[in-house]
Short mmCIF file of C-alpha atoms in Angstrom, two decimals:
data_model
loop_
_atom_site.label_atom_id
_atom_site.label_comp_id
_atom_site.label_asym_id
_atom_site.label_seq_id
_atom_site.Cartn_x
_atom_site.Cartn_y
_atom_site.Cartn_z
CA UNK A 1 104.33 130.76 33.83
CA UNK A 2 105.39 128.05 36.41
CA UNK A 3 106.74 127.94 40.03
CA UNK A 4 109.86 129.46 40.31
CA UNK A 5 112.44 126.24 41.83
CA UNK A 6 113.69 128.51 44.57
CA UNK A 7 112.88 131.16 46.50
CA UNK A 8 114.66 134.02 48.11
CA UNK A 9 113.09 135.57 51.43
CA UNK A 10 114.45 139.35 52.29
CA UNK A 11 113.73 139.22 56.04
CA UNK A 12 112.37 142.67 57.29
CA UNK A 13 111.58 142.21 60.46
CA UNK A 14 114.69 143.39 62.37
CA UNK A 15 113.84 146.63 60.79
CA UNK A 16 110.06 147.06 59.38
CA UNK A 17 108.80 144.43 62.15
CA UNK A 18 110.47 146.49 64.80
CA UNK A 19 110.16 149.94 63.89
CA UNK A 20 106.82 150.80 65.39
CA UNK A 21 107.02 148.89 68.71
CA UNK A 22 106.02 151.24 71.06
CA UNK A 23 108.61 150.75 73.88
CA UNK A 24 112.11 150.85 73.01
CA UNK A 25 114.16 147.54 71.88
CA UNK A 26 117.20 147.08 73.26
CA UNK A 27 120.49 147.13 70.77
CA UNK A 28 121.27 143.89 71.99
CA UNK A 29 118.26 141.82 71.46
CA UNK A 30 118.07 143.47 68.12
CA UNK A 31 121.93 141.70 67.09
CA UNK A 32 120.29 138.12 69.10
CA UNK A 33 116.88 138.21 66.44
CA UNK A 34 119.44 139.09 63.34
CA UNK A 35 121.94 136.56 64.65
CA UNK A 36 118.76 133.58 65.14
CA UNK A 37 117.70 135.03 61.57
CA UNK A 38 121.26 134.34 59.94
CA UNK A 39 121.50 130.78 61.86
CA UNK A 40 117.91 129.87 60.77
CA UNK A 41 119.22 130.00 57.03
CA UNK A 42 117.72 133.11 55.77
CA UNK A 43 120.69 134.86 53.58
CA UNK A 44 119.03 138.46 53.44
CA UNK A 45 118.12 140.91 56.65
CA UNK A 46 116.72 143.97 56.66
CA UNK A 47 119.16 145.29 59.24
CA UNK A 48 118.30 148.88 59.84
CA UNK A 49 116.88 151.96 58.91
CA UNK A 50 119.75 155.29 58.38
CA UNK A 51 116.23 157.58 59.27
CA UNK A 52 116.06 160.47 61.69
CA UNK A 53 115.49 159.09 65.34
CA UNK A 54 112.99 162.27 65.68
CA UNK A 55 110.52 160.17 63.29
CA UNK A 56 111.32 156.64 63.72
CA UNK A 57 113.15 156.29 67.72
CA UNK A 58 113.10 152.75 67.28
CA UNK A 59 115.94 152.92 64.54
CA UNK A 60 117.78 155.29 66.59
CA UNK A 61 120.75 152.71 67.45
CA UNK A 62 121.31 152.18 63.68
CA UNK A 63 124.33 152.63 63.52
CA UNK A 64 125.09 150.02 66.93
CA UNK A 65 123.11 147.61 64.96
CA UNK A 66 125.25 148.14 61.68
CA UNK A 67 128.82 147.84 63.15
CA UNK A 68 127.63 145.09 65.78
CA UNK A 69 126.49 142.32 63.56
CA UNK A 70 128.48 139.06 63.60
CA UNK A 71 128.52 138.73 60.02
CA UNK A 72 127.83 135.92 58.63
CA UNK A 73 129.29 134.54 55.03
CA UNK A 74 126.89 134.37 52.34
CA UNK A 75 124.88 136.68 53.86
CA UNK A 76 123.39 140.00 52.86
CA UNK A 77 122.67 142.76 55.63
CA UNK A 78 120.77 146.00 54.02
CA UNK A 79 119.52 149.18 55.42
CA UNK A 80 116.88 151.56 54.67
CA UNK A 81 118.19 154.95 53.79
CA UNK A 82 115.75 157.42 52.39
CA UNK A 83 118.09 160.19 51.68
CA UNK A 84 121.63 161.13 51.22
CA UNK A 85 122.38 161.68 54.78
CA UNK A 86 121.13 158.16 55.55
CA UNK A 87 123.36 156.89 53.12
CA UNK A 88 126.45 158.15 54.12
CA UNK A 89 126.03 157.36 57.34
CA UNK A 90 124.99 153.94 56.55
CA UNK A 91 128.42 153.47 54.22
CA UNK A 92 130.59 154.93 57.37
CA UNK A 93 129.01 151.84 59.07
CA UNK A 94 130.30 149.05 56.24
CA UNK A 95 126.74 148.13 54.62
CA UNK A 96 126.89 146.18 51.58
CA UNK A 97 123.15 147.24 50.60
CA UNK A 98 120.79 149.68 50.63
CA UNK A 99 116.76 150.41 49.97
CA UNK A 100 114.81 153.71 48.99
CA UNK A 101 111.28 153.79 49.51
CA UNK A 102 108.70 155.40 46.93
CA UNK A 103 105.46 154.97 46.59
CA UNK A 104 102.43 154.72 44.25
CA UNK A 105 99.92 156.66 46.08
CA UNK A 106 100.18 160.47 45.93
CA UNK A 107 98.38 161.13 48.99
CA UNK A 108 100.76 158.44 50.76
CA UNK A 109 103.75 160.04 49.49
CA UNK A 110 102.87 163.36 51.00
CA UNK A 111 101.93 161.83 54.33
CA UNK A 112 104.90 159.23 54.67
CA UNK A 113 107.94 161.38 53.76
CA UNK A 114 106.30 165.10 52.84
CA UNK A 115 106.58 165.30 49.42
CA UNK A 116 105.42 164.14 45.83
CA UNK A 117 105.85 160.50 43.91
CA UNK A 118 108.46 163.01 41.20
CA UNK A 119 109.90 164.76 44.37
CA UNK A 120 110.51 161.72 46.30
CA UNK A 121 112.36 160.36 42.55
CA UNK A 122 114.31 163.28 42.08
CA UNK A 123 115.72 162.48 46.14
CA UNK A 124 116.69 159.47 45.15
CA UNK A 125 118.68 160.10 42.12
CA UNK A 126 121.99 161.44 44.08
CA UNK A 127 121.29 158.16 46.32
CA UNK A 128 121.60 155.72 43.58
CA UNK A 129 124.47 157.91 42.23
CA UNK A 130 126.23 157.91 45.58
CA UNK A 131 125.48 154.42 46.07
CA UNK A 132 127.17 153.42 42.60
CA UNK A 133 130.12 155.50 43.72
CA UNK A 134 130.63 153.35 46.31
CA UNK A 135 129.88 149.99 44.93
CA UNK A 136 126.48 149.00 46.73
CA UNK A 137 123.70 148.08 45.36
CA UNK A 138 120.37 149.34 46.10
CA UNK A 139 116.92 148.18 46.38
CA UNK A 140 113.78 150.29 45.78
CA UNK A 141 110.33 149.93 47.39
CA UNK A 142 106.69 150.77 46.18
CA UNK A 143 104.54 151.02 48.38
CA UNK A 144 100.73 150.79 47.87
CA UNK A 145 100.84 148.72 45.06
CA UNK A 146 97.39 147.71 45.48
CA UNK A 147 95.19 150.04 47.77
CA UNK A 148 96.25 152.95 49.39
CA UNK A 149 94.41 154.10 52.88
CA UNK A 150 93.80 157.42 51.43
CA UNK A 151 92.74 156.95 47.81
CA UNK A 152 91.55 153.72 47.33
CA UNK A 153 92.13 151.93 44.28
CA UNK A 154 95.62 152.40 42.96
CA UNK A 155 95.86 151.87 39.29
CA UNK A 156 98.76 149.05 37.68
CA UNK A 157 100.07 151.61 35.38
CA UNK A 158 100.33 154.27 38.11
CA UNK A 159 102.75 151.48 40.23
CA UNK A 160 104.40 150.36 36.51
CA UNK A 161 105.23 153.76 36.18
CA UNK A 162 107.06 154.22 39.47
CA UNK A 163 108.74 150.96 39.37
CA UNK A 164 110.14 151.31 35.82
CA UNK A 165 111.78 155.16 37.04
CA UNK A 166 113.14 153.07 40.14
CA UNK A 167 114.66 150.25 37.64
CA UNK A 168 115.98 152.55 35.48
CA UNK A 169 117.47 154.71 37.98
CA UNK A 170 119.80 151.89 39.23
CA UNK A 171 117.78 149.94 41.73
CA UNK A 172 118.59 146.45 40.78
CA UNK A 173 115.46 145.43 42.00
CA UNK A 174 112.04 146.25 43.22
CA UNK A 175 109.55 145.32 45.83
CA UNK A 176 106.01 145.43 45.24
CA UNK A 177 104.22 146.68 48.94
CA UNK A 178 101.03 146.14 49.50
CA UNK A 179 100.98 148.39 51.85
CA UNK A 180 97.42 148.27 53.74
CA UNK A 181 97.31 144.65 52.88
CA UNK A 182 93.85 144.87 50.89
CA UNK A 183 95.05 143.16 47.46
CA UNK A 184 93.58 139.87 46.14
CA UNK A 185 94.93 137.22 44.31
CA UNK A 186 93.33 138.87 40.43
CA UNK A 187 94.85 142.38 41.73
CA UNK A 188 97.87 141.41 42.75
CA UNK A 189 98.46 139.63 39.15
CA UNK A 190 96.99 142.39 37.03
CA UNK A 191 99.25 144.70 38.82
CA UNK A 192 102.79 142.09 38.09
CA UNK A 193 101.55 141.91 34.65
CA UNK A 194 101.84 145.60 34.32
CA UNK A 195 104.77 146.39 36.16
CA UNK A 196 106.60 143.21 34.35
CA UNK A 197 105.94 144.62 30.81
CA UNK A 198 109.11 146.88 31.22
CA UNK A 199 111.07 145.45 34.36
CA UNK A 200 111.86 141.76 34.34
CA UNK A 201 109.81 139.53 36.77
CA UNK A 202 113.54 138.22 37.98
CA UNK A 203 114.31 141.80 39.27
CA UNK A 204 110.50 141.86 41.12
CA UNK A 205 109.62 140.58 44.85
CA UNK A 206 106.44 140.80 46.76
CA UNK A 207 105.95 142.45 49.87
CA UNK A 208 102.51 141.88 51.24
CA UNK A 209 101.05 142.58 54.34
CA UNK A 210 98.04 140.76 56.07
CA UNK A 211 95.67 142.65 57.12
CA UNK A 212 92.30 140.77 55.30
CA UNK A 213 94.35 137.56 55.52
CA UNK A 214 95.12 137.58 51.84
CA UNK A 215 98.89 137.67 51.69
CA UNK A 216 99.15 133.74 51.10
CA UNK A 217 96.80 133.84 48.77
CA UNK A 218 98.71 136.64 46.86
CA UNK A 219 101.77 135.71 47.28
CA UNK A 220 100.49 131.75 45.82
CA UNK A 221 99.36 134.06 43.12
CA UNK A 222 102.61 135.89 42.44
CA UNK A 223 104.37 133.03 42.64
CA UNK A 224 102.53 131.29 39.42
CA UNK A 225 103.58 133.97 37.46
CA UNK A 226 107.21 133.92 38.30
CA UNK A 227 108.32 135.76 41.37
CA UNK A 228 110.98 134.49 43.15
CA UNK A 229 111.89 137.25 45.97
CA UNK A 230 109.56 137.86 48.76
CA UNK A 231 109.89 140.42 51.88
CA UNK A 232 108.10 138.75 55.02
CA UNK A 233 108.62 139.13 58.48
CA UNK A 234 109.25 136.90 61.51
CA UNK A 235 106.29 136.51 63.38
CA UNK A 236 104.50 138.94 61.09
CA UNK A 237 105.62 141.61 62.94
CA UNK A 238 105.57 145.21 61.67
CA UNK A 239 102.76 147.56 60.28
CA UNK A 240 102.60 150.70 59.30
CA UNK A 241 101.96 154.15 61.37
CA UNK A 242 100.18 155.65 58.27
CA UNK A 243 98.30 152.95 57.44
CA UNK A 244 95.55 152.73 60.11
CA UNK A 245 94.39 149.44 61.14
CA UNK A 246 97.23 147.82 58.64
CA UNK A 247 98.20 144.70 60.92
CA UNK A 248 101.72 144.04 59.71
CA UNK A 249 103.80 141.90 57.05
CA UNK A 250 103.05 138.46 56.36
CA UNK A 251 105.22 136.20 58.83
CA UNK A 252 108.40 134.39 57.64
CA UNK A 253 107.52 130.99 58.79
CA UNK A 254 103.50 131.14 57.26
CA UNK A 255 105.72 131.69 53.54
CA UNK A 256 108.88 128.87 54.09
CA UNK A 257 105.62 126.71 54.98
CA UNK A 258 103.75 127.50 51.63
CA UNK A 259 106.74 127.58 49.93
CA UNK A 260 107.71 123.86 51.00
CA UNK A 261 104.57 122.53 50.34
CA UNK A 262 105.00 123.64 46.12
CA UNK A 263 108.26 121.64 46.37
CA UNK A 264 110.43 125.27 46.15
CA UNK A 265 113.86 125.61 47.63
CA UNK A 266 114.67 128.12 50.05
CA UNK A 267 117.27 127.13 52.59
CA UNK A 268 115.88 127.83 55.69
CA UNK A 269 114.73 125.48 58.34
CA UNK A 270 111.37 125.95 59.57
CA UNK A 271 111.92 124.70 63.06
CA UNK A 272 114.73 127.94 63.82
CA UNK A 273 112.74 130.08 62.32
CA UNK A 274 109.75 129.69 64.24
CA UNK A 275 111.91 129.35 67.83
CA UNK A 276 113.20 132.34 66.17
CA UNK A 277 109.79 133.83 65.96
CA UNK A 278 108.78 132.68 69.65
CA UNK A 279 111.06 133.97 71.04
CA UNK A 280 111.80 137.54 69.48
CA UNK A 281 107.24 138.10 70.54
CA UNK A 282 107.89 136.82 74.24
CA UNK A 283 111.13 138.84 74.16
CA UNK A 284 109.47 142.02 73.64
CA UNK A 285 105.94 140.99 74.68
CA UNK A 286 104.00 140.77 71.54
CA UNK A 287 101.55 138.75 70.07
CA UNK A 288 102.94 136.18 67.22
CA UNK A 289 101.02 136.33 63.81
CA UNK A 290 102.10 133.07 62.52
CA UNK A 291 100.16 130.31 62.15
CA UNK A 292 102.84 128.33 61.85
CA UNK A 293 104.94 129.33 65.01
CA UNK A 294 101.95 128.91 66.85
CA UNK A 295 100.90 125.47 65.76
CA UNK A 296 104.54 124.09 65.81
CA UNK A 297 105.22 125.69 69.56
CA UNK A 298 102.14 123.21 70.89
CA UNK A 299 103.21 120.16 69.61
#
């Protein structure tokens, strides 16, 4: 296949880049990054997570964040909402989209929300009915797609298998995690090619984190083959709390910068998204992970 002509970016860091700071985040500053986000010209944010504030605190004002956005047209603010519970709170608070997270690591799914892959599936099914009910689409996640910190080496069909019960359970789309951020460019293709023999690759994104400093390259190699939706991060911030020494998503302004190099379309300007990304790590005092914000901030 070729280069896709555009791309769309789902921008996680209000929620996945912010859940595991360790000191609280202020409502506020959390509407200022969405707001910069939505100005910069990215059309989809990762708002919020509908998750009990007992095991993520940092998500605890979702429902502030939720009913104090300035909305912006054209764009698409989702929330994370793992169960039932999550979901009807996060339709009391007007979203227009919502994400379940599975996984394709057994061991994973028993340490990240206490159950199995088919328990975590059969959660989700009064989710997506729920979410049909009401007219909002959902997303669905899989994470581990190519390494998992507890088994190892996770095979294609294993994350084929979860994606297609996610597709055909309503998710209009699915996004490919690599979770632990230890996939290579061959992997991360042999695993699309198996999980796009049943779903479409137009219903596919990539979700890669950088921990080995491969996400570029996998995310070039994704690209080739068709993909046209990836999940990044401003500033690359994020990681994840069960994935030990797993160093966070790939940052927003590293991909618009590939992505404009191959000629592809994706709206955004690069110079607001890296003041975006400057500002939102001096804000709350952490390092930034792009390359790009980093370079452009010393000119």
């Amino acid at each position: 296949m070729s280069f896709p002509s555009s791309v769309r970016l789902v921008e996680v860091g209000p929620r996945d880049g912010l859940q595991n700071e360790p000191e609280p985040i202020d409502t506020a500053t959390k509407l200022a990054l969405i707001d910069r986000l939505g100005d910069a010209g990215i059309r989809h944010i990762e708002a919020a997570s509908f998750v009990s504030p007992k095991w993520v605190p940092q998500m605890a004002d979702h429902r502030e964040v939720m009913t104090g956005l300035s909305r912006r047209s054209g764009v698409t603010y989702s929330a994370l909402t793992p169960n039932l519970k999550g979901l009807e709170a996060a339709l009391e608070c007007g979203v227009e989209e919502v994400a379940v997270f599975g996984a394709a690591s057994e061991n994973f799914s028993q340490k990240n929300i206490n159950c199995s892959v088919a328990e975590s599936l059969a959660r989700f099914a009064p989710v997506l009915e729920r979410a049909k009910q009401a007219n909002v689409r959902v997303r669905g996640y899989v994470s581990c797609v190519l390494g998992c910190p507890y088994e190892g080496e996770i095979a294609p069909s294993k994350v084929a298998e979860v994606s297609k019960a996610l597709f055909e359970m309503g998710c209009y789309e699915i996004s490919l995690g690599d979770t632990i951020g230890t996939g290579t460019p061959l992997k991360a293709k042999r695993m699309l090619e198996a999980v796009a023999a049943d779903i479409p690759i137009t219903k596919l994104a990539a979700h890669f984190h950088d921990t080995y400093g491969q996400a570029l390259a996998n995310l070039y190699a994704v690209l080739e083959e068709g993909v046209a939706v990836i999940d990044s991060s401003v500033a690359g911030l994020g990681g994840c709390p069960y994935a030990k020494g797993a160093s966070g998503n790939v940052a927003s302004e590293d991909v618009v910068y590939l992505i404009n190099g191959l000629g592809i379309e994706s709206g955004i300007d690069l110079d607001k998204l890296a003041a975006t990304g400057h500002w939102i790590t001096q804000t709350i005092g952490r390092p930034n992970r792009s390359k790009v914000s980093v370079a452009l901030s010393k000119k």
